[in-house]
Short mmCIF file of C-alpha atoms and ligand atoms in Angstrom, two decimals:
data_model
loop_
_atom_site.label_atom_id
_atom_site.label_comp_id
_atom_site.label_asym_id
_atom_site.label_seq_id
_atom_site.Cartn_x
_atom_site.Cartn_y
_atom_site.Cartn_z
CA MET A 190 -31.71 1.38 -34.05
CA GLU A 191 -30.91 -2.19 -33.33
CA ILE A 192 -27.39 -1.98 -31.77
CA THR A 193 -25.26 -4.81 -33.24
CA PRO A 194 -21.44 -5.54 -32.72
CA ARG A 195 -20.68 -4.35 -36.19
CA LEU A 196 -22.28 -1.00 -35.82
CA ILE A 197 -20.47 -0.79 -32.42
CA GLU A 198 -17.07 -1.54 -34.28
CA GLN A 199 -17.97 1.10 -37.21
CA ALA A 200 -18.94 3.80 -34.65
CA ALA A 201 -15.67 3.83 -33.15
CA ALA A 202 -13.91 3.54 -36.46
CA ARG A 203 -15.85 6.43 -37.74
CA GLY A 204 -15.14 8.75 -34.88
CA GLU A 205 -18.68 8.74 -33.30
CA MET A 206 -17.22 7.67 -29.80
CA HIS A 207 -15.30 10.17 -27.63
CA PHE A 208 -14.62 10.71 -23.79
CA ASP A 209 -16.27 12.99 -21.25
CA TYR A 210 -14.32 13.64 -18.25
CA GLN A 211 -15.92 13.55 -14.79
CA PRO A 212 -13.55 15.40 -12.38
CA LYS A 213 -12.49 14.00 -9.06
CA VAL A 214 -11.93 16.37 -5.93
CA SER A 215 -9.54 15.72 -3.07
CA PHE A 216 -11.14 15.87 0.36
CA LEU A 217 -7.79 16.81 1.66
CA THR A 218 -6.93 19.90 -0.75
CA GLY A 219 -10.32 20.79 -2.03
CA GLU A 220 -8.69 20.70 -5.48
CA VAL A 221 -9.42 18.60 -8.52
CA CYS A 222 -7.02 15.77 -8.60
CA GLY A 223 -8.00 14.12 -11.71
CA ALA A 224 -10.77 12.65 -13.89
CA GLU A 225 -12.41 9.56 -15.13
CA ALA A 226 -12.79 9.08 -18.80
CA LEU A 227 -16.36 8.13 -19.76
CA LEU A 228 -17.09 6.69 -23.15
CA ARG A 229 -19.79 8.51 -25.01
CA TRP A 230 -21.34 7.41 -28.32
CA ARG A 231 -22.90 10.66 -30.53
CA ARG A 232 -24.57 9.30 -33.89
CA GLU A 233 -23.99 11.37 -36.89
CA ASP A 234 -27.47 12.59 -36.73
CA GLY A 235 -26.42 13.93 -33.34
CA SER A 236 -28.35 11.39 -31.29
CA GLU A 237 -26.45 10.10 -28.29
CA VAL A 238 -26.66 6.23 -27.48
CA SER A 239 -26.22 5.70 -23.60
CA PRO A 240 -23.27 3.97 -22.45
CA GLU A 241 -25.50 1.76 -20.27
CA SER A 242 -27.10 0.60 -23.59
CA PHE A 243 -24.11 -0.48 -25.41
CA VAL A 244 -21.12 -1.21 -23.13
CA PRO A 245 -22.90 -4.30 -21.65
CA LEU A 246 -23.84 -5.53 -24.97
CA ALA A 247 -20.09 -5.13 -26.12
CA GLU A 248 -19.25 -7.16 -23.05
CA ALA A 249 -21.58 -9.80 -23.65
CA TRP A 250 -20.79 -10.28 -27.37
CA GLY A 251 -16.89 -10.16 -26.27
CA VAL A 252 -16.28 -7.18 -28.46
CA VAL A 253 -15.49 -4.92 -25.61
CA SER A 254 -11.84 -5.47 -26.06
CA ASP A 255 -11.89 -4.37 -29.57
CA LEU A 256 -13.71 -1.17 -28.44
CA THR A 257 -11.27 -0.50 -25.69
CA GLU A 258 -8.35 -0.97 -27.98
CA ALA A 259 -9.86 1.28 -30.74
CA MET A 260 -10.57 4.05 -28.19
CA PHE A 261 -7.19 3.97 -26.40
CA PRO A 262 -5.31 6.04 -28.88
CA ARG A 263 -8.08 8.75 -28.37
CA PHE A 264 -7.78 8.40 -24.57
CA LEU A 265 -3.95 8.87 -24.95
CA ALA A 266 -4.29 12.22 -26.93
CA ASP A 267 -6.78 13.58 -24.54
CA VAL A 268 -4.46 12.71 -21.40
CA SER A 269 -1.65 14.44 -23.40
CA ALA A 270 -3.72 17.59 -24.05
CA ILE A 271 -4.87 17.80 -20.27
CA LYS A 272 -1.35 17.35 -18.88
CA THR A 273 0.11 20.03 -20.97
CA GLY A 274 -1.32 22.82 -18.66
CA HIS A 275 -2.24 20.54 -15.82
CA PRO A 276 0.81 18.42 -14.71
CA LYS A 277 -0.69 17.01 -11.59
CA GLN A 278 -3.90 15.34 -12.86
CA ARG A 279 -4.13 11.56 -13.32
CA ILE A 280 -6.91 10.47 -15.64
CA ALA A 281 -8.54 6.92 -15.22
CA PHE A 282 -9.44 4.83 -18.16
CA ASN A 283 -12.04 2.18 -17.78
CA VAL A 284 -11.35 -1.28 -18.38
CA SER A 285 -13.23 -4.60 -17.91
CA ALA A 286 -11.81 -7.90 -16.90
CA HIS A 287 -11.79 -8.96 -20.57
CA ASP A 288 -9.28 -6.32 -21.44
CA LEU A 289 -6.87 -7.03 -18.72
CA ASP A 290 -7.17 -10.79 -19.64
CA ALA A 291 -6.04 -9.87 -23.42
CA PRO A 292 -2.35 -9.79 -23.76
CA ARG A 293 -3.00 -7.35 -26.48
CA PHE A 294 -4.28 -4.55 -24.39
CA ILE A 295 -1.85 -4.80 -21.76
CA ALA A 296 0.92 -4.84 -24.39
CA MET A 297 -0.47 -1.68 -25.94
CA LEU A 298 -0.36 -0.19 -22.39
CA HIS A 299 3.34 -1.32 -21.86
CA ASP A 300 3.92 0.16 -25.47
CA ALA A 301 2.66 3.56 -24.73
CA ILE A 302 4.27 4.00 -21.68
CA ASP A 303 7.64 2.71 -23.19
CA ARG A 304 7.15 5.07 -26.15
CA GLY A 305 6.67 8.05 -23.90
CA LEU A 306 3.20 8.69 -25.11
CA VAL A 307 1.84 8.63 -21.51
CA ALA A 308 3.57 9.02 -18.31
CA VAL A 309 2.47 6.45 -15.76
CA GLU A 310 1.63 9.23 -13.03
CA HIS A 311 -1.13 10.55 -15.38
CA LEU A 312 -2.43 7.00 -15.67
CA GLU A 313 -5.07 5.06 -13.97
CA LEU A 314 -6.95 2.04 -14.78
CA GLU A 315 -10.49 1.37 -13.02
CA VAL A 316 -11.50 -2.01 -13.13
CA THR A 317 -14.90 -3.18 -12.80
CA GLU A 318 -15.33 -6.05 -10.15
CA GLY A 319 -18.37 -7.45 -11.60
CA VAL A 320 -16.48 -9.76 -14.00
CA VAL A 321 -13.86 -11.80 -12.40
CA VAL A 322 -10.26 -11.53 -13.75
CA SER A 323 -9.07 -14.82 -14.57
CA GLY A 324 -5.86 -14.68 -12.41
CA LYS A 325 -3.69 -16.14 -15.09
CA HIS A 326 -0.20 -15.72 -14.06
CA SER A 327 0.71 -13.70 -16.95
CA VAL A 328 -2.11 -11.08 -16.25
CA LEU A 329 -1.20 -10.72 -12.58
CA GLY A 330 2.40 -10.54 -13.52
CA SER A 331 1.74 -7.71 -16.05
CA LEU A 332 -0.70 -5.83 -13.64
CA HIS A 333 1.85 -6.08 -10.71
CA ARG A 334 4.55 -4.56 -13.22
CA LEU A 335 2.29 -1.93 -14.28
CA VAL A 336 1.58 -0.91 -10.55
CA ALA A 337 5.18 -1.16 -9.70
CA GLU A 338 5.97 1.18 -12.38
CA GLY A 339 3.51 3.93 -10.97
CA VAL A 340 0.14 3.36 -12.95
CA GLU A 341 -2.62 3.24 -10.34
CA LEU A 342 -5.50 0.63 -10.30
CA ALA A 343 -8.94 1.41 -8.96
CA MET A 344 -11.65 -1.16 -8.18
CA ASP A 345 -14.77 0.41 -9.50
CA ASP A 346 -18.30 0.01 -8.35
CA TYR A 347 -17.01 -1.36 -4.97
CA GLY A 348 -19.56 -3.18 -3.03
CA MET A 349 -21.84 -4.39 -5.73
CA GLY A 350 -20.29 -7.66 -6.86
CA PHE A 351 -19.99 -10.79 -5.02
CA SER A 352 -16.30 -11.28 -5.55
CA SER A 353 -15.00 -7.91 -4.10
CA LEU A 354 -12.96 -9.47 -1.29
CA ASP A 355 -11.56 -12.14 -3.44
CA THR A 356 -10.56 -9.54 -6.26
CA LEU A 357 -9.13 -7.05 -3.72
CA GLN A 358 -6.87 -9.84 -2.35
CA ARG A 359 -5.71 -10.94 -5.83
CA LEU A 360 -5.15 -7.68 -7.66
CA PRO A 361 -2.63 -4.81 -6.78
CA PHE A 362 -5.26 -2.16 -6.27
CA SER A 363 -4.30 1.51 -5.36
CA SER A 364 -7.97 2.42 -4.33
CA ILE A 365 -11.62 1.45 -4.14
CA LYS A 366 -14.27 3.53 -5.67
CA LEU A 367 -17.28 3.13 -3.50
CA ASP A 368 -20.46 2.56 -5.55
CA GLN A 369 -23.08 5.26 -5.92
CA SER A 370 -25.88 3.07 -4.38
CA PHE A 371 -24.09 3.21 -0.97
CA VAL A 372 -23.17 6.84 -1.20
CA LEU A 373 -26.60 7.90 -2.44
CA ARG A 374 -28.22 6.49 0.80
CA VAL A 375 -25.48 7.59 3.48
CA LEU A 376 -27.80 10.52 4.76
CA HIS A 377 -30.91 8.29 5.11
CA SER A 378 -29.70 4.97 6.04
CA ALA A 379 -27.43 4.30 9.16
CA LYS A 380 -26.49 0.89 7.68
CA SER A 381 -25.08 2.39 4.55
CA ALA A 382 -23.37 5.15 6.32
CA VAL A 383 -21.62 2.41 8.53
CA LEU A 384 -20.68 0.47 5.34
CA VAL A 385 -19.33 3.32 3.81
CA LYS A 386 -17.16 4.54 6.59
CA LEU A 387 -15.98 1.03 7.39
CA SER A 388 -15.21 0.17 3.97
CA ILE A 389 -13.13 3.30 4.05
CA ALA A 390 -11.23 2.16 7.07
CA MET A 391 -10.84 -1.32 5.63
CA ALA A 392 -9.29 0.08 2.53
CA GLN A 393 -6.86 2.08 4.91
CA MET A 394 -5.85 -0.74 6.75
CA LEU A 395 -5.05 -2.53 3.28
CA GLY A 396 -2.93 0.74 2.52
CA ILE A 397 -5.31 1.71 -0.11
CA ARG A 398 -7.39 4.94 -0.81
CA THR A 399 -11.02 5.32 -1.23
CA VAL A 400 -12.98 7.52 -3.66
CA VAL A 401 -16.73 8.00 -3.39
CA GLU A 402 -19.06 7.97 -6.34
CA GLY A 403 -22.24 9.60 -6.68
CA VAL A 404 -21.71 12.77 -4.49
CA GLU A 405 -24.99 14.51 -5.77
CA SER A 406 -25.56 17.08 -3.24
CA LYS A 407 -23.29 19.22 -0.56
CA ALA A 408 -24.72 17.30 2.21
CA ILE A 409 -23.14 14.01 0.93
CA TYR A 410 -20.01 15.66 0.34
CA ASP A 411 -20.03 17.43 3.82
CA SER A 412 -21.10 14.24 5.35
CA LEU A 413 -17.91 12.51 3.87
CA LEU A 414 -15.44 15.41 4.38
CA HIS A 415 -14.07 13.93 7.77
CA SER A 416 -14.48 10.16 7.05
CA GLY A 417 -10.97 9.74 5.77
CA CYS A 418 -12.14 9.00 2.05
CA SER A 419 -9.42 10.37 -0.60
CA ALA A 420 -11.74 12.07 -3.15
CA ALA A 421 -15.18 12.76 -4.26
CA GLN A 422 -16.84 12.27 -7.54
CA GLY A 423 -20.43 13.10 -8.63
CA PHE A 424 -22.78 15.66 -10.05
CA TRP A 425 -22.60 18.04 -7.07
CA VAL A 426 -18.84 18.37 -7.81
CA SER A 427 -19.27 18.05 -11.64
CA ARG A 428 -21.19 16.37 -14.40
CA PRO A 429 -18.81 14.45 -16.94
CA LEU A 430 -17.61 17.31 -19.35
CA PRO A 431 -16.35 17.23 -22.90
CA LEU A 432 -12.46 17.44 -23.24
CA ASP A 433 -12.71 21.30 -23.62
CA ASP A 434 -14.93 22.08 -21.06
CA TYR A 435 -12.97 19.88 -18.54
CA LEU A 436 -9.69 21.99 -19.73
CA ALA A 437 -11.62 25.13 -18.93
CA PHE A 438 -12.90 23.97 -15.94
CA LEU A 439 -9.51 23.13 -14.66
CA SER A 440 -8.20 26.58 -15.76
CA ASP A 441 -10.78 28.15 -13.38
CA GLN A 442 -9.00 26.54 -10.50
CA PRO A 443 -12.31 25.72 -8.57
CA ARG A 444 -12.16 24.87 -5.02
CA TRP A 445 -14.27 22.61 -2.84
CA PRO A 446 -14.40 22.38 1.03
CA ALA A 447 -11.19 20.49 2.42
CA SER A 448 -10.26 19.41 5.67
CA PRO A 449 -7.28 17.49 7.12
CA ILE A 450 -9.48 15.60 9.71
CA GLY A 451 -10.13 12.54 7.79
CA LEU A 452 -6.34 11.99 7.57
CA PHE A 453 -5.93 12.70 11.26
CA ARG A 454 -8.49 9.89 11.91
CA MET A 455 -6.94 7.47 9.49
CA ALA A 456 -3.47 7.97 10.81
CA GLN A 457 -4.74 7.15 14.27
CA LEU A 458 -6.57 4.17 13.20
CA ALA A 459 -3.56 2.98 10.92
CA HIS A 460 -0.71 3.38 13.59
CA PHE A 461 -3.05 1.64 16.28
CA TRP A 462 -3.69 -1.04 13.72
CA GLN A 463 0.10 -1.38 12.70
CA GLU A 464 0.84 -1.77 16.52
CA ARG A 465 -1.72 -4.76 16.77
CA LEU A 466 -0.49 -6.13 13.90
CA LEU A 467 3.16 -6.15 14.94
CA ILE A 468 2.32 -7.62 18.40
CA ASP A 469 0.32 -10.20 16.81
CA MET A 470 3.43 -11.14 14.49
CA VAL A 471 5.89 -11.08 17.32
CA PHE A 472 3.96 -13.51 19.25
CA ALA A 473 3.36 -15.96 16.60
CA ALA A 474 7.01 -15.76 15.93
CA LEU A 475 7.88 -16.38 19.36
CA GLN A 476 5.66 -19.63 19.54
CA SER A 477 7.23 -20.98 16.38
CA ASP A 478 10.42 -22.22 15.66
CA ASP A 479 10.56 -20.67 12.16
CA PRO A 480 12.76 -17.74 11.76
CA VAL A 481 10.97 -14.58 10.43
CA THR A 482 12.54 -13.61 6.94
CA ASP A 483 10.21 -11.46 5.09
CA ILE A 484 8.64 -8.10 6.26
CA PRO A 485 5.00 -8.17 5.74
CA LEU A 486 3.84 -5.56 3.16
CA GLU A 487 1.48 -3.72 5.59
CA PHE A 488 4.79 -2.24 7.39
CA HIS A 489 6.43 0.77 6.20
CA LEU A 490 9.68 0.72 7.68
CA ASP A 491 10.35 4.38 6.61
CA GLU A 492 8.30 6.75 8.15
CA THR A 493 8.36 9.08 4.83
CA GLU A 494 6.52 6.38 3.26
CA CYS A 495 3.29 6.38 5.15
CA GLU A 496 0.48 8.84 4.70
CA LEU A 497 1.03 10.51 7.89
CA GLY A 498 4.86 10.94 7.13
CA LYS A 499 4.06 12.09 3.89
CA TRP A 500 1.64 14.85 4.94
CA TYR A 501 3.53 16.18 7.94
CA LEU A 502 6.72 16.45 5.40
CA GLY A 503 4.52 17.87 2.89
CA SER A 504 1.19 20.03 2.98
CA GLY A 505 0.85 19.34 6.55
CA ARG A 506 3.49 21.84 6.91
CA GLU A 507 1.08 24.83 7.37
CA PHE A 508 0.55 23.33 10.95
CA ALA A 509 4.31 24.07 11.48
CA GLY A 510 4.50 25.85 14.98
CA ASP A 511 1.48 24.24 16.60
CA PRO A 512 2.81 22.28 19.61
CA ASP A 513 1.07 18.97 18.66
CA PHE A 514 2.11 19.20 15.31
CA ASP A 515 5.75 19.77 16.18
CA ALA A 516 5.39 16.94 18.73
CA LEU A 517 4.35 14.62 16.11
CA GLU A 518 7.33 13.81 14.08
CA ALA A 519 9.82 12.35 16.82
CA PRO A 520 7.58 9.75 18.12
CA HIS A 521 6.40 8.80 14.62
CA ARG A 522 9.86 8.11 13.41
CA ALA A 523 10.55 6.28 16.60
CA MET A 524 7.65 4.13 16.04
CA HIS A 525 8.78 3.29 12.50
CA ASP A 526 12.44 2.76 13.44
CA LEU A 527 11.43 0.71 16.38
CA CYS A 528 9.13 -1.65 14.09
CA ALA A 529 12.33 -2.14 11.83
CA GLU A 530 14.18 -3.19 15.03
CA VAL A 531 11.60 -5.69 16.02
CA PHE A 532 12.15 -7.28 12.59
CA ARG A 533 15.72 -7.31 13.03
CA ALA A 534 15.52 -8.75 16.43
CA LEU A 535 13.31 -11.40 15.19
CA ARG A 536 15.75 -12.53 12.54
CA THR A 537 18.51 -12.73 14.87
CA GLY A 538 16.36 -14.30 17.53
CA ASP A 539 16.90 -11.76 20.38
CA ARG A 540 13.47 -12.25 21.91
CA GLN A 541 14.54 -10.89 25.13
CA HIS A 542 15.34 -7.49 23.64
CA ILE A 543 11.81 -7.33 22.09
CA LEU A 544 10.04 -8.43 25.12
CA SER A 545 11.78 -6.25 27.62
CA GLU A 546 12.44 -3.13 25.53
CA LEU A 547 10.95 -2.84 22.16
CA LEU A 548 7.36 -3.69 22.84
CA GLY A 549 7.11 -1.07 25.57
CA GLU A 550 8.91 1.50 23.66
CA ILE A 551 6.67 1.12 20.54
CA SER A 552 3.65 1.45 22.67
CA ALA A 553 4.71 4.66 24.42
CA ASN A 554 5.52 6.23 21.04
CA SER A 555 2.37 5.06 19.58
CA CYS A 556 0.28 6.64 22.40
CA ARG A 557 2.27 9.99 21.83
CA VAL A 558 1.45 9.94 18.05
CA THR A 559 -2.27 9.13 18.86
CA THR A 560 -2.51 11.82 21.42
CA CYS A 561 -1.12 14.53 19.02
CA LEU A 562 -3.41 13.40 16.37
CA HIS A 563 -6.35 13.52 18.53
CA ARG A 564 -5.64 16.90 19.75
CA LEU A 565 -5.11 18.20 16.06
CA GLU A 566 -8.27 16.69 15.17
CA THR A 567 -9.98 18.49 18.07
CA GLN A 568 -8.65 21.68 17.17
CA ALA A 569 -9.60 21.26 13.59
CA LEU A 570 -12.93 20.46 14.43
CA ILE A 571 -13.62 23.42 16.71
CA ARG A 572 -12.02 25.82 13.95
CA GLU A 573 -14.33 24.33 11.08
CA ALA A 574 -17.38 24.60 13.36
CA ASP A 575 -16.74 28.12 14.37
O1 G B 69 -19.28 2.67 -13.73
P1 G B 69 -19.07 3.72 -13.18
O2 G B 69 -19.60 3.77 -11.44
O3 G B 69 -17.90 4.53 -13.20
O4 G B 69 -20.31 4.84 -13.45
C1 G B 69 -20.03 5.96 -13.92
C2 G B 69 -21.42 6.67 -14.45
O5 G B 69 -22.33 7.29 -13.44
C3 G B 69 -21.44 7.56 -15.43
O6 G B 69 -22.08 7.30 -16.48
C4 G B 69 -21.89 9.09 -14.87
O7 G B 69 -22.42 9.91 -15.76
C5 G B 69 -22.65 8.48 -13.67
N1 G B 69 -22.60 9.40 -12.72
C6 G B 69 -21.56 10.03 -12.24
N2 G B 69 -21.55 10.85 -11.42
C7 G B 69 -23.08 10.48 -10.80
C8 G B 69 -23.91 11.04 -9.62
O8 G B 69 -23.67 12.13 -8.74
N3 G B 69 -25.27 10.57 -9.73
C9 G B 69 -25.68 9.57 -10.53
N4 G B 69 -26.78 8.98 -10.32
N5 G B 69 -24.68 8.90 -11.66
C10 G B 69 -23.53 9.70 -11.72
MN1 MN B 70 -15.52 3.92 -13.57
#
């Protein structure tokens, strides 16, 4: 069969296309946290056309946006069926740069949200980085608005394109999905392992999460359990499933190995990094005559907004009673409060206060936070190895 643009269009219109759902598992909880909708084409005679053979053609012919628009209502209906019994699931829809550049698709999304057809907390968009989003003001504005409303935006196939850093700095991503080709090699290539782990750390510094694709074996899953990566997707967790099978799968409440160690490590890194960034900023401000007016995005002034704060006020409560856990909150809160005070002092020009008091106190509290986290990490490692 020769695939043509018309054939693709007819197939979508006739209902020959549907989505399978591939689960993602949280490394922190070991539970299914969501899934990715993957487009499937089953012809009337029952034969399957693989997405690798028709999606790139649809892209090349410029009809991919028609396909996206034709399939979006089906996706919304599926999400609605999923959320009924499983309200915490977030389901990802794959979009191409062409879709994001098409005002019609963005309008469809806003319309679906406004009409209550889908709630933003159930919705994620995965954007392939291969094709560059044009960067038109209108597109960027719409994307920022969707993200501000609570829709998540993931960069798909991270590491494969040539423009990943450029795209990363332009679009408001909430996560990156590390491409299978790196993940599949982590056990056999020291270079891939370093690239994967540093990409996770880099994402963390940007305040975004990482998902690994291509987790085909328990050994790969285990090797990334402590890496600070948020979630795993791949054949070892589950193959992509038809909607009904995915619903049954969720109802079984399957569990995978989970660990808080990645979070401890990332929190140590993030707070150390935040302290350094703050010091750099203070010194730049002291050397310049311009007053500091804006607080850079990387700084969470409210300690309950950073991942560590969210954790110890939420699922981390299970550690209550552990002296290192109990000793964490006070210096952590102090660190964030002191950070806010530095910004106030920079605005009022009170340099003396910063230099003689604030920096020293920040450093002392940062040490306390790091020590508690390091001890919690060691205890957890000993427990898990036992
Ligand atoms: O473009 P994206 O990276 O989202 O590609 C998803 C595709 O990868 C799907 O077609 C899915 O079937 C396939 N896939 C999902 N998990 C695995 C895996 O563990 N190994 C391999 N080789 N392919 C996978
Ligand atoms: Mn994807």
